[in-house]
mmCIF file of C-alpha atoms in Angstrom:
data_model
loop_
_atom_site.group_PDB
_atom_site.id
_atom_site.type_symbol
_atom_site.label_atom_id
_atom_site.label_comp_id
_atom_site.label_asym_id
_atom_site.label_seq_id
_atom_site.Cartn_x
_atom_site.Cartn_y
_atom_site.Cartn_z
ATOM 1 C CA THR F 722 -14.984 228.624 -55.071
ATOM 2 C CA MET F 723 -16.221 230.835 -57.877
ATOM 3 C CA GLU F 724 -14.566 231.101 -61.280
ATOM 4 C CA VAL F 725 -14.930 233.601 -64.119
ATOM 5 C CA TYR F 726 -13.426 232.642 -67.480
ATOM 6 C CA PHE F 727 -12.517 235.136 -70.225
ATOM 7 C CA PRO F 728 -12.457 233.252 -73.548
ATOM 8 C CA HIS F 729 -11.003 236.117 -75.612
ATOM 9 C CA ASN F 730 -7.651 235.936 -73.776
ATOM 10 C CA ARG F 731 -8.121 232.563 -72.041
ATOM 11 C CA SER F 732 -7.592 234.028 -68.583
ATOM 12 C CA ARG F 733 -9.639 233.401 -65.460
ATOM 13 C CA ILE F 734 -10.322 234.735 -62.029
ATOM 14 C CA ILE F 735 -10.862 232.275 -59.211
ATOM 15 C CA GLY F 736 -12.576 233.499 -56.063
ATOM 16 C CA LEU F 737 -11.506 231.523 -53.018
ATOM 17 C CA PRO F 738 -13.078 231.535 -49.560
ATOM 18 C CA ALA F 739 -11.310 233.931 -47.189
ATOM 19 C CA ASN F 740 -9.596 231.361 -45.027
ATOM 20 C CA ALA F 741 -6.036 230.115 -44.736
ATOM 21 C CA ASP F 742 -6.857 226.474 -45.503
ATOM 22 C CA ALA F 743 -8.430 227.354 -48.877
ATOM 23 C CA ALA F 744 -5.351 229.341 -49.910
ATOM 24 C CA ARG F 745 -2.798 226.643 -49.119
ATOM 25 C CA GLY F 746 -1.636 224.821 -52.197
ATOM 26 C CA TYR F 747 -3.213 227.309 -54.609
ATOM 27 C CA SER F 748 -0.996 228.225 -57.574
ATOM 28 C CA GLY F 749 -1.463 231.580 -59.253
ATOM 29 C CA ASN F 750 -1.262 235.308 -58.676
ATOM 30 C CA ILE F 751 -3.143 236.320 -55.551
ATOM 31 C CA VAL F 752 -5.065 239.508 -54.749
ATOM 32 C CA LEU F 753 -6.263 239.913 -51.176
ATOM 33 C CA ASP F 754 -8.987 242.576 -51.296
ATOM 34 C CA GLU F 755 -9.924 244.744 -48.271
ATOM 35 C CA PHE F 756 -7.180 242.898 -46.420
ATOM 36 C CA ALA F 757 -7.111 245.300 -43.447
ATOM 37 C CA PHE F 758 -10.629 244.171 -42.507
ATOM 38 C CA HIS F 759 -9.994 240.428 -42.502
ATOM 39 C CA GLY F 760 -10.324 238.907 -39.040
ATOM 40 C CA ASP F 761 -7.602 236.322 -39.640
ATOM 41 C CA ALA F 762 -5.202 238.339 -41.806
ATOM 42 C CA HIS F 763 -1.985 236.971 -40.285
ATOM 43 C CA ARG F 764 -2.978 233.343 -41.012
ATOM 44 C CA ILE F 765 -4.222 234.147 -44.531
ATOM 45 C CA PHE F 766 -0.982 235.977 -45.295
ATOM 46 C CA ALA F 767 1.125 233.137 -43.879
ATOM 47 C CA ALA F 768 -0.712 230.686 -46.146
ATOM 48 C CA CYS F 769 -0.515 232.883 -49.265
ATOM 49 C CA PHE F 770 2.958 234.376 -49.114
ATOM 50 C CA PRO F 771 4.848 231.141 -49.958
ATOM 51 C CA ILE F 772 3.077 231.128 -53.339
ATOM 52 C CA ILE F 773 5.568 233.773 -54.535
ATOM 53 C CA THR F 774 8.346 231.159 -54.312
ATOM 54 C CA ARG F 775 6.705 229.490 -57.310
ATOM 55 C CA GLY F 776 6.960 232.688 -59.376
ATOM 56 C CA TYR F 777 3.553 234.205 -58.669
ATOM 57 C CA SER F 778 2.713 237.592 -57.163
ATOM 58 C CA ILE F 779 0.695 238.663 -54.178
ATOM 59 C CA GLU F 780 -1.160 241.979 -53.990
ATOM 60 C CA LEU F 781 -2.802 243.377 -50.892
ATOM 61 C CA ILE F 782 -5.508 245.950 -51.529
ATOM 62 C CA SER F 783 -7.439 247.677 -48.783
ATOM 63 C CA THR F 784 -8.881 250.747 -47.242
ATOM 64 C CA PRO F 785 -6.887 251.531 -44.068
ATOM 65 C CA ASN F 786 -8.391 250.161 -40.859
ATOM 66 C CA GLY F 787 -6.485 251.666 -37.964
ATOM 67 C CA THR F 788 -2.854 251.341 -36.946
ATOM 68 C CA ALA F 789 -2.680 247.637 -36.166
ATOM 69 C CA GLY F 790 -2.827 244.377 -38.062
ATOM 70 C CA LYS F 791 -1.008 242.732 -40.946
ATOM 71 C CA PHE F 792 -2.101 245.219 -43.617
ATOM 72 C CA TYR F 793 -0.865 248.124 -41.488
ATOM 73 C CA GLU F 794 2.468 246.356 -40.903
ATOM 74 C CA ILE F 795 2.983 245.811 -44.624
ATOM 75 C CA ALA F 796 1.827 249.322 -45.547
ATOM 76 C CA LYS F 797 4.358 250.673 -43.073
ATOM 77 C CA ALA F 798 7.128 248.507 -44.578
ATOM 78 C CA ALA F 799 6.172 249.808 -48.021
ATOM 79 C CA GLY F 800 6.520 253.420 -46.891
ATOM 80 C CA LEU F 801 2.805 254.215 -46.947
ATOM 81 C CA VAL F 802 2.710 255.081 -43.244
ATOM 82 C CA GLY F 803 4.729 257.639 -41.340
ATOM 83 C CA GLN F 804 6.788 260.657 -42.324
ATOM 84 C CA GLY F 805 5.300 262.433 -45.332
ATOM 85 C CA SER F 806 2.440 260.016 -45.908
ATOM 86 C CA ARG F 807 -0.292 261.639 -43.821
ATOM 87 C CA ILE F 808 -2.689 264.060 -45.416
ATOM 88 C CA GLY F 809 -3.911 266.669 -43.011
ATOM 89 C CA PRO F 810 -6.325 269.537 -43.342
ATOM 90 C CA ALA F 811 -3.435 272.028 -43.044
ATOM 91 C CA ALA F 812 -1.732 270.858 -46.257
ATOM 92 C CA VAL F 813 -3.856 271.224 -49.347
ATOM 93 C CA ASN F 814 -3.383 271.238 -53.096
ATOM 94 C CA ASP F 815 -5.018 274.078 -55.013
ATOM 95 C CA GLY F 816 -5.173 272.030 -58.227
ATOM 96 C CA ASP F 817 -1.992 273.493 -59.702
ATOM 97 C CA ASP F 818 0.363 271.493 -57.465
ATOM 98 C CA ASN F 819 0.752 274.522 -55.191
ATOM 99 C CA LEU F 820 0.430 273.834 -51.495
ATOM 100 C CA THR F 821 -1.704 276.245 -49.515
ATOM 101 C CA SER F 822 -3.343 276.108 -46.123
ATOM 102 C CA GLY F 823 -7.026 275.347 -45.845
ATOM 103 C CA MET F 824 -9.569 272.617 -45.228
ATOM 104 C CA GLU F 825 -10.999 271.628 -48.592
ATOM 105 C CA THR F 826 -8.589 269.598 -50.738
ATOM 106 C CA PRO F 827 -5.715 267.627 -49.166
ATOM 107 C CA LEU F 828 -2.377 267.203 -50.893
ATOM 108 C CA SER F 829 -2.328 264.140 -53.098
ATOM 109 C CA CYS F 830 -0.886 261.211 -51.154
ATOM 110 C CA SER F 831 1.129 260.051 -54.134
ATOM 111 C CA ALA F 832 2.979 263.366 -54.250
ATOM 112 C CA ALA F 833 3.941 263.092 -50.579
ATOM 113 C CA LEU F 834 5.255 259.532 -50.449
ATOM 114 C CA ALA F 835 8.868 258.591 -49.847
ATOM 115 C CA LEU F 836 8.863 254.819 -50.315
ATOM 116 C CA ASP F 837 11.388 252.636 -48.508
ATOM 117 C CA PRO F 838 13.896 251.397 -51.130
ATOM 118 C CA ASP F 839 14.799 248.380 -48.947
ATOM 119 C CA SER F 840 11.229 247.066 -48.741
ATOM 120 C CA ILE F 841 10.123 244.012 -50.722
ATOM 121 C CA TRP F 842 6.791 245.810 -51.184
ATOM 122 C CA SER F 843 5.830 248.342 -53.797
ATOM 123 C CA GLY F 844 3.476 250.746 -52.059
ATOM 124 C CA HIS F 845 0.786 252.605 -54.001
ATOM 125 C CA ARG F 846 -2.003 254.823 -52.760
ATOM 126 C CA VAL F 847 -4.963 256.379 -54.531
ATOM 127 C CA ASN F 848 -7.155 258.675 -52.494
ATOM 128 C CA ILE F 849 -10.420 260.199 -53.709
ATOM 129 C CA TYR F 850 -8.657 263.328 -54.934
ATOM 130 C CA ASP F 851 -6.203 261.295 -57.030
ATOM 131 C CA ALA F 852 -9.036 259.157 -58.408
ATOM 132 C CA VAL F 853 -11.113 262.171 -59.452
ATOM 133 C CA ALA F 854 -8.034 263.818 -60.998
ATOM 134 C CA GLU F 855 -7.534 260.611 -63.030
ATOM 135 C CA GLY F 856 -11.112 260.638 -64.291
ATOM 136 C CA LEU F 857 -13.336 258.990 -61.673
ATOM 137 C CA PRO F 858 -16.753 260.645 -62.057
ATOM 138 C CA ALA F 859 -17.366 261.311 -58.358
ATOM 139 C CA ASP F 860 -18.732 264.306 -56.510
ATOM 140 C CA ILE F 861 -16.251 264.836 -53.673
ATOM 141 C CA ALA F 862 -18.506 267.268 -51.802
ATOM 142 C CA LEU F 863 -21.386 264.768 -51.905
ATOM 143 C CA LEU F 864 -19.164 261.923 -50.681
ATOM 144 C CA ARG F 865 -17.757 264.054 -47.896
ATOM 145 C CA SER F 866 -21.249 265.117 -46.790
ATOM 146 C CA GLY F 867 -22.153 261.452 -46.373
ATOM 147 C CA CYS F 868 -19.406 260.865 -43.806
ATOM 148 C CA ASP F 869 -20.523 261.180 -40.198
ATOM 149 C CA ASP F 870 -17.191 262.568 -39.005
ATOM 150 C CA GLU F 871 -13.767 263.745 -40.136
ATOM 151 C CA GLU F 872 -12.071 260.486 -39.119
ATOM 152 C CA THR F 873 -14.354 258.479 -41.423
ATOM 153 C CA TRP F 874 -13.560 260.837 -44.303
ATOM 154 C CA LEU F 875 -9.812 260.685 -43.672
ATOM 155 C CA GLN F 876 -9.656 256.907 -43.430
ATOM 156 C CA GLU F 877 -12.225 255.868 -46.050
ATOM 157 C CA TYR F 878 -11.482 258.457 -48.747
ATOM 158 C CA CYS F 879 -8.049 259.940 -47.949
ATOM 159 C CA CYS F 880 -6.249 256.632 -47.226
ATOM 160 C CA GLN F 881 -5.035 257.648 -43.788
ATOM 161 C CA PHE F 882 -4.184 255.103 -41.101
ATOM 162 C CA LEU F 883 -5.800 256.512 -37.961
ATOM 163 C CA SER F 884 -5.059 255.177 -34.507
ATOM 164 C CA ASP F 885 -7.852 254.077 -32.207
ATOM 165 C CA ALA F 886 -7.162 257.209 -30.149
ATOM 166 C CA GLN F 887 -8.168 259.335 -33.162
ATOM 167 C CA ASN F 888 -11.417 257.432 -33.850
#
């Protein structure tokens, strides 16, 4: 366990080991980072989810990692997967919210989402284009040139859930 304390507002962050036994009995808001890549995600989630019954929140944050696993299931329930959520090279945003065809800049995911109103989850997505538009000082062309293939770019930077058949 690692703990960081912030004296100015008396808050703290506690880092727990990524296993279900460590999470059981913990009280507090939980953030599960890069959850799609955890080897035992179903057990971790099963141990953490009951914490919300005590008034705390749970947030799952991750880069997509295929079309299977607990993170994918929850992302799908939140409306982040499926109709209208995929960014493809045929739909692009020219910077003025006008869709055109081309290969350079995909449509912002956030503009294409239709979230499921019946889900208990609040789905949010920020791809590299959204992040740069919001002020992230990143060179998109440089990042894209560092990706070995289109699938890596789409999953790692465009927040797309790609099936194993696409990889």
